[in-house]
PDB file of C-alpha atoms and ligand atoms in Angstrom:
ATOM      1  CA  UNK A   1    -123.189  14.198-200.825  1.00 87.00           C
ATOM      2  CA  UNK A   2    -121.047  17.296-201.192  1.00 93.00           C
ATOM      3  CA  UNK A   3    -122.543  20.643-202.674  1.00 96.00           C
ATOM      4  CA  UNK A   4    -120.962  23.726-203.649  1.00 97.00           C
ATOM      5  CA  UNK A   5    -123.075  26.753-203.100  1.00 98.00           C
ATOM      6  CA  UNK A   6    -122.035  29.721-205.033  1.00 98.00           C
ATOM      7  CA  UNK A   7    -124.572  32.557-203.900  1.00 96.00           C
ATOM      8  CA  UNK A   8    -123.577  36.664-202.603  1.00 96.00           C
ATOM      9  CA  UNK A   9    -127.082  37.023-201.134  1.00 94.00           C
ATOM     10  CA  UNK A  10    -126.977  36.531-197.243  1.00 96.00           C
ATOM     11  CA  UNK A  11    -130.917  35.473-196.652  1.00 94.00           C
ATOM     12  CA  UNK A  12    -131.004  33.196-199.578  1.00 93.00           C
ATOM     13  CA  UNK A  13    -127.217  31.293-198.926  1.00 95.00           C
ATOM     14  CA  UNK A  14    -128.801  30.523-195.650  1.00 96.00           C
ATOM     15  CA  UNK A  15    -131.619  29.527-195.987  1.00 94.00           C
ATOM     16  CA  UNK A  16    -130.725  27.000-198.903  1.00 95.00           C
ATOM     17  CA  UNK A  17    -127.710  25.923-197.116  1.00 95.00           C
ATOM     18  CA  UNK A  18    -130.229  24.894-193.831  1.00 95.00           C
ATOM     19  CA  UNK A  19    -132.876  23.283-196.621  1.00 94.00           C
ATOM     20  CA  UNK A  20    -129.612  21.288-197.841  1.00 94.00           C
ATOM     21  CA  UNK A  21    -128.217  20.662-194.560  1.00 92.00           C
ATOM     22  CA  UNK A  22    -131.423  19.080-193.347  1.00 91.00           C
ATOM     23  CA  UNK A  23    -131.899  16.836-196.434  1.00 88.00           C
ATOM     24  CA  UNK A  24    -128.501  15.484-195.658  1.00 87.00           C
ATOM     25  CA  UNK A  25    -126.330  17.343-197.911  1.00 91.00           C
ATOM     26  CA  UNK A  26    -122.714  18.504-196.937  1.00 92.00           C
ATOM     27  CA  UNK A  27    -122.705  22.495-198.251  1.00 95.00           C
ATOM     28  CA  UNK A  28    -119.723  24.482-198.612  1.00 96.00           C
ATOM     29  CA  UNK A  29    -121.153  27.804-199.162  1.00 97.00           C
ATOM     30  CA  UNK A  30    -119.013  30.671-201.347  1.00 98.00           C
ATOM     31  CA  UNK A  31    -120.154  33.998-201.592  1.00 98.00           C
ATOM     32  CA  UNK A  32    -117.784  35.734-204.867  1.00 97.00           C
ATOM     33  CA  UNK A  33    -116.926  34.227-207.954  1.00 97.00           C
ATOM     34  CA  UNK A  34    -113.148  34.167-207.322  1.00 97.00           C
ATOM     35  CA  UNK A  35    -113.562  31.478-204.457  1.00 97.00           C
ATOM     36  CA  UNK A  36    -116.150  29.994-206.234  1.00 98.00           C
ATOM     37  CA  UNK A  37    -113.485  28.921-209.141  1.00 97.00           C
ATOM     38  CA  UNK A  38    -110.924  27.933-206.133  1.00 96.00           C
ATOM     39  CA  UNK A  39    -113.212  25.558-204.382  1.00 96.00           C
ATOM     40  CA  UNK A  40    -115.011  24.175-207.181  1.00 96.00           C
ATOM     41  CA  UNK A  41    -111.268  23.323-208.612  1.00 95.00           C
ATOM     42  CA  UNK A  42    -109.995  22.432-205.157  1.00 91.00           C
ATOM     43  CA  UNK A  43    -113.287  19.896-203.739  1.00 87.00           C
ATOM     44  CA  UNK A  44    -115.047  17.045-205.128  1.00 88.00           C
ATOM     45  CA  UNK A  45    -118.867  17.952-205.454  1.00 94.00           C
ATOM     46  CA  UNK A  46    -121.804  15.756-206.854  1.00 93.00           C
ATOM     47  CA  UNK A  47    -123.354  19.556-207.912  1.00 95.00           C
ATOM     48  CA  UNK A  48    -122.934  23.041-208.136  1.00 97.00           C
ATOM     49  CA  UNK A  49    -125.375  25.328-207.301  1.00 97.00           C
ATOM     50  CA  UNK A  50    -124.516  28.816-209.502  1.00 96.00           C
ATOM     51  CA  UNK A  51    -125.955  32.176-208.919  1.00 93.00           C
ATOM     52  CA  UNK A  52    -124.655  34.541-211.741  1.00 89.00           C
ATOM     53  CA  UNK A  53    -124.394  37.909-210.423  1.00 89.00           C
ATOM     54  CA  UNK A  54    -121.505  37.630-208.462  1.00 93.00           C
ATOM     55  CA  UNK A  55    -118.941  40.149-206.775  1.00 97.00           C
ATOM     56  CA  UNK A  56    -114.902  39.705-207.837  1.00 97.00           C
ATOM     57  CA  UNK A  57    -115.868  37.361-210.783  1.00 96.00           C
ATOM     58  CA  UNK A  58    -119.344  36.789-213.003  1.00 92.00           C
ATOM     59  CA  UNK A  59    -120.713  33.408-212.640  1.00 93.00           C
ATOM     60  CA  UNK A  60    -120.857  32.984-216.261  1.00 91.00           C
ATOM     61  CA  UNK A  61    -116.766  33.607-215.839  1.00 93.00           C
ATOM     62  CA  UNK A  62    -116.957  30.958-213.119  1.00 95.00           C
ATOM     63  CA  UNK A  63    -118.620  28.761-214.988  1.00 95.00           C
ATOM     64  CA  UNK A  64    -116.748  28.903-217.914  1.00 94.00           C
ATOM     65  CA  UNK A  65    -113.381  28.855-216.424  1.00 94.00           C
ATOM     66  CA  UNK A  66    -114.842  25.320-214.685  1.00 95.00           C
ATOM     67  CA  UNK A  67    -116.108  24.112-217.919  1.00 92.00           C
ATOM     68  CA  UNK A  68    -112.417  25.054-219.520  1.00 92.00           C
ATOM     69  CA  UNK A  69    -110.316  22.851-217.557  1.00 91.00           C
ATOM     70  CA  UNK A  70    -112.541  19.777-218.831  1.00 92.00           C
ATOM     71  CA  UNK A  71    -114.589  19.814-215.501  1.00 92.00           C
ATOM     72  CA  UNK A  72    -117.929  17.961-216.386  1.00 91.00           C
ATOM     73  CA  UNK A  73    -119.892  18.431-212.299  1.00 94.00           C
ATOM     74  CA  UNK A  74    -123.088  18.932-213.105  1.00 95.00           C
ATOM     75  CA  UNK A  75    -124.275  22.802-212.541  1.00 96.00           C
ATOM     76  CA  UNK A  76    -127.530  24.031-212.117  1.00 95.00           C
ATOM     77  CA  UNK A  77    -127.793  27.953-212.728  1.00 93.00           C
ATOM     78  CA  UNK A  78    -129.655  30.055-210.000  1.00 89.00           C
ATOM     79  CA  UNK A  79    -130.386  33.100-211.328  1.00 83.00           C
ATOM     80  CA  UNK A  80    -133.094  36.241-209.953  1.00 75.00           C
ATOM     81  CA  UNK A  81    -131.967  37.495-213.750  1.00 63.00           C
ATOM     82  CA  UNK A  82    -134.818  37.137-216.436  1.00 66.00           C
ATOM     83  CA  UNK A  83    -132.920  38.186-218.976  1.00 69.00           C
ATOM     84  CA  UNK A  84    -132.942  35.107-221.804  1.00 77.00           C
ATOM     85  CA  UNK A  85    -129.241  36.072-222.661  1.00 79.00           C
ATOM     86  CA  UNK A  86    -128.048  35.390-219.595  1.00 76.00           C
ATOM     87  CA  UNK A  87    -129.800  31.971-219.076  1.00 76.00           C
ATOM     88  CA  UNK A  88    -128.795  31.221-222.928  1.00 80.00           C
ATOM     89  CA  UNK A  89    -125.562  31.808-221.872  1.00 82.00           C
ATOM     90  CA  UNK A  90    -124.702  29.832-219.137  1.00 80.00           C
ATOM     91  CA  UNK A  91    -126.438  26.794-221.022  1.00 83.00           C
ATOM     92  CA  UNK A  92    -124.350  27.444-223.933  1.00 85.00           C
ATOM     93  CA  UNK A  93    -121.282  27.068-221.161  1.00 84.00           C
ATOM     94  CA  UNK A  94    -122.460  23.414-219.964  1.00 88.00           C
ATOM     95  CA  UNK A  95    -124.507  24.598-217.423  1.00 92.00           C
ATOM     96  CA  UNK A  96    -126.746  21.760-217.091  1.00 93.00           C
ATOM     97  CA  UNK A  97    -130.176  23.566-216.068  1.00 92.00           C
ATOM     98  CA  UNK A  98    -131.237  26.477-214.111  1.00 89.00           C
ATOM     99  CA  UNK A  99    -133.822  27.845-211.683  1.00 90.00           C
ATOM    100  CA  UNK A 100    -135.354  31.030-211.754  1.00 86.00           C
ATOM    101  CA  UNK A 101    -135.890  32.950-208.408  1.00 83.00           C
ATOM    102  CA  UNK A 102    -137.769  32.584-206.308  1.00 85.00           C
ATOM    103  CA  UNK A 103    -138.100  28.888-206.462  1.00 88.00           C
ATOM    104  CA  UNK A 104    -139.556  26.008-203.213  1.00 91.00           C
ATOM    105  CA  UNK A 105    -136.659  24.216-202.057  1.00 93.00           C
ATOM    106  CA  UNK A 106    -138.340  20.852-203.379  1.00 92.00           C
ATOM    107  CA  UNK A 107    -137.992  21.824-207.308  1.00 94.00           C
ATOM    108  CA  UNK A 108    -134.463  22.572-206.669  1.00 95.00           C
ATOM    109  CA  UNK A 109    -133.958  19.402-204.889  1.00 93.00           C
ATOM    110  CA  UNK A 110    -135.706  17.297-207.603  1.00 92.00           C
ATOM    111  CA  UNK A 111    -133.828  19.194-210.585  1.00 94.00           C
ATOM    112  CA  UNK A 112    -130.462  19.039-208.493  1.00 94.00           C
ATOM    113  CA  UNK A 113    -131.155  14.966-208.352  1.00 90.00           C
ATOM    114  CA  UNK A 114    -131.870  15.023-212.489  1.00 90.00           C
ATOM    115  CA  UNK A 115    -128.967  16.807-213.009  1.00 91.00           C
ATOM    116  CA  UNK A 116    -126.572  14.157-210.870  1.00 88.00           C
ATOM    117  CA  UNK A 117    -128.725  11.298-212.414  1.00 84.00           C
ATOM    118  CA  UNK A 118    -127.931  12.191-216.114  1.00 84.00           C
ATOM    119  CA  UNK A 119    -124.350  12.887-214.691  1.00 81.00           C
ATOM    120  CA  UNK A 120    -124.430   9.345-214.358  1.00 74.00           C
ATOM    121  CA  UNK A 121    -125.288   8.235-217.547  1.00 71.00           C
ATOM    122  CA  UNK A 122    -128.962   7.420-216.961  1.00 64.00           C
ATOM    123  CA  UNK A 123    -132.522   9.126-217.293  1.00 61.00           C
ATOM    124  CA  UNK A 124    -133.851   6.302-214.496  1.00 68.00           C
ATOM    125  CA  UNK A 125    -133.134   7.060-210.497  1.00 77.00           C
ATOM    126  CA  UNK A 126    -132.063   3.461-210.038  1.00 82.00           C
ATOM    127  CA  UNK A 127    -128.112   3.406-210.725  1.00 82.00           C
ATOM    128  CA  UNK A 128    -126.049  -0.251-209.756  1.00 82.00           C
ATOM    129  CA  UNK A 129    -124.708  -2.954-210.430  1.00 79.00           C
ATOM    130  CA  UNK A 130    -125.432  -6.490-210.479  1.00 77.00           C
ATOM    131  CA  UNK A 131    -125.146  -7.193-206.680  1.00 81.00           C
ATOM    132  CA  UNK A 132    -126.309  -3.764-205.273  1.00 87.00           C
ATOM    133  CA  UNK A 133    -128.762  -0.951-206.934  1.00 88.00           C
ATOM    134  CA  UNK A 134    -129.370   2.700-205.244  1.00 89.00           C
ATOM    135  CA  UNK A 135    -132.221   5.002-205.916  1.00 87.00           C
ATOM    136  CA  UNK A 136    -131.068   8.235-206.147  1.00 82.00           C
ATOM    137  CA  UNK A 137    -134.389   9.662-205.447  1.00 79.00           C
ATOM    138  CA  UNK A 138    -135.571   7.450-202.313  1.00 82.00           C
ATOM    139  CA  UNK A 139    -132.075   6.755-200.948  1.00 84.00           C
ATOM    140  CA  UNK A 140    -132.767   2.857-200.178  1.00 89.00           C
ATOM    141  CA  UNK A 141    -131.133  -0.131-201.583  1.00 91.00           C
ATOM    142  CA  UNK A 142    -131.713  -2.995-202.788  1.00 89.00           C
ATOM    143  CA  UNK A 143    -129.312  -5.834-202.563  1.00 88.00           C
ATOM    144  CA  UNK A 144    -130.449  -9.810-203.008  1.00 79.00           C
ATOM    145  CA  UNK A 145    -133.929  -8.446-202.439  1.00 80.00           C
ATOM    146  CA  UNK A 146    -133.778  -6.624-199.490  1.00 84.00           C
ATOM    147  CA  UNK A 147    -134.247  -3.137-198.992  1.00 88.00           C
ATOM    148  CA  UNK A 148    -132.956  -0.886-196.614  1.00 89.00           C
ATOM    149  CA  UNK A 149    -132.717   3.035-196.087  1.00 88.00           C
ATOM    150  CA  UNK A 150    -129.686   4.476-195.828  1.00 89.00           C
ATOM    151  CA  UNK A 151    -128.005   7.581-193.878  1.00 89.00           C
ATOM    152  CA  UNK A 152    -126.951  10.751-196.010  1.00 88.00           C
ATOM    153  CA  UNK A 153    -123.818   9.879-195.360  1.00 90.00           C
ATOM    154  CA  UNK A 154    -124.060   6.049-196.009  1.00 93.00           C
ATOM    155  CA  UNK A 155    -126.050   7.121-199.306  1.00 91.00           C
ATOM    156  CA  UNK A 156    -123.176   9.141-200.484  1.00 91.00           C
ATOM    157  CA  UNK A 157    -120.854   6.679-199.933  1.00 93.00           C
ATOM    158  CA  UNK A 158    -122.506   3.962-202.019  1.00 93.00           C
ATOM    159  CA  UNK A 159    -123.240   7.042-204.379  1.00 90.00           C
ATOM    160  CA  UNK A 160    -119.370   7.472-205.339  1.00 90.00           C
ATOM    161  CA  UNK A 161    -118.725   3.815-205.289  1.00 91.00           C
ATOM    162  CA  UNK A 162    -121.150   3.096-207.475  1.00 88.00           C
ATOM    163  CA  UNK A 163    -120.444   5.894-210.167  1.00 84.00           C
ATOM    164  CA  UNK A 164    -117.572   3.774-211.253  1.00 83.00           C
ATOM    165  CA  UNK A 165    -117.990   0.025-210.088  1.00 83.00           C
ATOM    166  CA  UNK A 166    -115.074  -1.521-210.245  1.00 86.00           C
ATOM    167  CA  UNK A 167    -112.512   1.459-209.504  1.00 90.00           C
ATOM    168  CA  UNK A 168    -110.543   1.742-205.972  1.00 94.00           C
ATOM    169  CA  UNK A 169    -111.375   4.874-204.021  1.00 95.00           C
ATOM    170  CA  UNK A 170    -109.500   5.847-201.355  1.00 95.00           C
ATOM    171  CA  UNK A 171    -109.636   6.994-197.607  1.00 93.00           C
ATOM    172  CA  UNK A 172    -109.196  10.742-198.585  1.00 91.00           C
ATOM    173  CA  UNK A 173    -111.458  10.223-201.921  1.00 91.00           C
ATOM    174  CA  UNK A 174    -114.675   9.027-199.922  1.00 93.00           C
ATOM    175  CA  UNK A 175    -114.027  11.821-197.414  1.00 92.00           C
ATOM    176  CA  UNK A 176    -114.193  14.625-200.187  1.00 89.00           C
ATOM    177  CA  UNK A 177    -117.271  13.286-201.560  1.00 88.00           C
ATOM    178  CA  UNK A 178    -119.323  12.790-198.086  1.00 89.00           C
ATOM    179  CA  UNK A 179    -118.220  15.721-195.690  1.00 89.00           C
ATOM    180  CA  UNK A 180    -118.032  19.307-196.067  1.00 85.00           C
ATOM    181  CA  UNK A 181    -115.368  22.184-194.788  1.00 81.00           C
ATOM    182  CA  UNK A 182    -115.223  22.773-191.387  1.00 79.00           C
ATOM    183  CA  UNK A 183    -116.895  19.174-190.317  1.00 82.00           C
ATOM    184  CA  UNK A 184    -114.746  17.351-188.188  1.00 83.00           C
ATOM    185  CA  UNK A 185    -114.075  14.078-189.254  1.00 86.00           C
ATOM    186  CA  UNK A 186    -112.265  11.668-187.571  1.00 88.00           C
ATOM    187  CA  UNK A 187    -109.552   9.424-188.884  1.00 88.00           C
ATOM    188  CA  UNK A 188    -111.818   6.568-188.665  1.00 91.00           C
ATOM    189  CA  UNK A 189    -114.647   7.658-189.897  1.00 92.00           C
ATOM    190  CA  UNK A 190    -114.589   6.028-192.636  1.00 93.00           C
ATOM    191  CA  UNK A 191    -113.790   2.475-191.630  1.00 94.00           C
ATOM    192  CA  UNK A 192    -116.649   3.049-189.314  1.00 93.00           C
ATOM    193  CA  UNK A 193    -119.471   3.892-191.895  1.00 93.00           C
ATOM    194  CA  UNK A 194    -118.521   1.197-194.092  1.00 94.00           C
ATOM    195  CA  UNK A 195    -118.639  -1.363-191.162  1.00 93.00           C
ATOM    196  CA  UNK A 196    -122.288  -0.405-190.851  1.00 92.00           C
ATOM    197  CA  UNK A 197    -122.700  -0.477-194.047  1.00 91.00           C
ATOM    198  CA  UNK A 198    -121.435  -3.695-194.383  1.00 90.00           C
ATOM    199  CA  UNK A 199    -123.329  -5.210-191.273  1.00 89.00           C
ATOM    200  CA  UNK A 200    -126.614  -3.770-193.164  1.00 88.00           C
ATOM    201  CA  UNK A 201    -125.637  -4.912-197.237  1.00 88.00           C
ATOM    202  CA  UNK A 202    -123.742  -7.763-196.205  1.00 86.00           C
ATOM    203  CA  UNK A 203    -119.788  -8.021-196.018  1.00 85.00           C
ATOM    204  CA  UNK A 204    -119.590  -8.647-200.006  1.00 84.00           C
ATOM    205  CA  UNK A 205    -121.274  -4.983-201.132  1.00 87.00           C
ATOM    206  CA  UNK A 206    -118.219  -3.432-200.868  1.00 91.00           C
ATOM    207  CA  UNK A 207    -114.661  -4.780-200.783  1.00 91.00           C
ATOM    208  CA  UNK A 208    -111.692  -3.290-199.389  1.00 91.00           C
ATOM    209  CA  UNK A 209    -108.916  -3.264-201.101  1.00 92.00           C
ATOM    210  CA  UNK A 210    -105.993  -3.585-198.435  1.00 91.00           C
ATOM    211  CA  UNK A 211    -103.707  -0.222-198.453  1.00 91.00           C
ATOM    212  CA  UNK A 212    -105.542   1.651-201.248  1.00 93.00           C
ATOM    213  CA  UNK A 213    -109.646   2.100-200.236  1.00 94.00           C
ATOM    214  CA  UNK A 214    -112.709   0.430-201.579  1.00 94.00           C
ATOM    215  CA  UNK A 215    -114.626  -0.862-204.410  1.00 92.00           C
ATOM    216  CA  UNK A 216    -117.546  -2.040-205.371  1.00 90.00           C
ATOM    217  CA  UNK A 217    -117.933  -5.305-208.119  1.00 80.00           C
ATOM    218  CA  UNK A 218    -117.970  -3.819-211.810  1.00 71.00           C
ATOM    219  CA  UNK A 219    -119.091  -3.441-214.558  1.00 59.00           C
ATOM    220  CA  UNK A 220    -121.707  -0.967-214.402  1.00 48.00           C
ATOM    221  CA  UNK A 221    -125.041  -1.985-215.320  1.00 44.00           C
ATOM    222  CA  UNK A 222    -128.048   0.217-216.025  1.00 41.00           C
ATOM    223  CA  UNK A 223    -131.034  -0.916-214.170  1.00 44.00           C
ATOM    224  CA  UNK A 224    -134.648   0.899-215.052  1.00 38.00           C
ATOM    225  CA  UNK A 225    -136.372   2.528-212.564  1.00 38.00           C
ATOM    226  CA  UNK A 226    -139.081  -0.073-212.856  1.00 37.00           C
ATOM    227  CA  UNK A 227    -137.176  -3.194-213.063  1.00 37.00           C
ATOM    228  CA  UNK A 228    -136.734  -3.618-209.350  1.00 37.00           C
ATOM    229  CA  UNK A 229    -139.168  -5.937-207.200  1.00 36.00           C
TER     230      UNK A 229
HETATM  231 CA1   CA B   1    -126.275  37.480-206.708  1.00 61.25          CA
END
């Protein structure tokens, strides 16, 4: 899944952007608040990451000149500020929780998944359908009764499928959500994930629909977190 990183401090933008990278996320990493608003309003992420003290523009301003335009991606505030203003603040804006620094890369992981989760309507890390359900928090799923793991990119696939069953996404809609700037990607690339992905979940998990992209069967059913075998 895509991340946009909004962060002016050198040692910490790297060093989150490697934790990321090696947990499988795609980061596109912004270091003022001016192209902070243009790639947040240009790319398609599953979660912001927000410092607030920000050269060129504040990332309060940032945040709510995103929330302005009706964008709902979820945003999690990193902030070395402890002033309760500032915090109060961005929460008031629709930031959707925040981090104080210094914080261990797992606690930003975990809130960044809780975030995405109640993005998707549910308090459970199980989100599917009928046919197919994906834990958020283990990446494996489940279809007919049979797990499997999946790759970060096979995971965010599935992800953006199944955040509106039903609904045709195409070629250049998959690619936004799975791979970041500068990552070459092939004009196949595509085709050729979900043929793996098909030889592992079976050919029915997800259907293409010829000339416009691919869907998964809707409607969208909550499962709990418990209900699986
Ligand atoms: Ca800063």
């Amino acid at each position: 899944m895509r991340v946009l990183l909004v962060e002016d401090d050198e040692m910490i933008g790297h060093s989150l952007k490697e934790g990321l990278a090696a947990q499988g996320w795609s980061v596109d990493w912004v270091k003022d608040g001016l192209l902070a608003q243009s790639a947040w309003a240009d790319g398609d992420y599953a979660c912001v990451l927000l410092d607030l003290g920000l050269p060129k523009r504040d990332g309060v301003e940032v945040l709510r000149h995103a929330r302005g335009r009706g964008d709902t991606t979820p945003v999690l505030v990193l902030t070395a500020r402890d002033g309760v203003d500032d915090r109060v603040e961005g929460l008031d804006l629709g930031a959707d929780d925040y981090l104080l620094k210094p914080y261990e890369l797992r606690e930003l992981l975990a809130r960044m998944r809780a975030v995405i989760r109640r993005r998707d309507g549910s308090a459970h890390s199980v989100i599917g359908n009928t046919a197919v359900q994906l834990d958020l928090t283990t990446r494996e799923v489940l279809v007919q009764g049979e797990r499997s793991q999946l790759s970060a990119r096979e995971f965010a696939l599935l992800h953006a499928l199944l955040e509106r069953p039903g609904a045709i996404l195409s070629r250049e809609q998959l690619e936004n959500r799975i791979y970041g700037w500068g990552e070459e990607v092939s004009s196949n690339a595509v085709d050729v994930l979900i043929h793996g992905m098909r030889r592992k979940l079976g050919p029915d998990t997800i259907r293409n629909v010829r000339g416009l992209g691919w869907r998964v069967a809707g409607p969208a059913q909550a499962v709990a977190a418990g209900a699986a075998p």
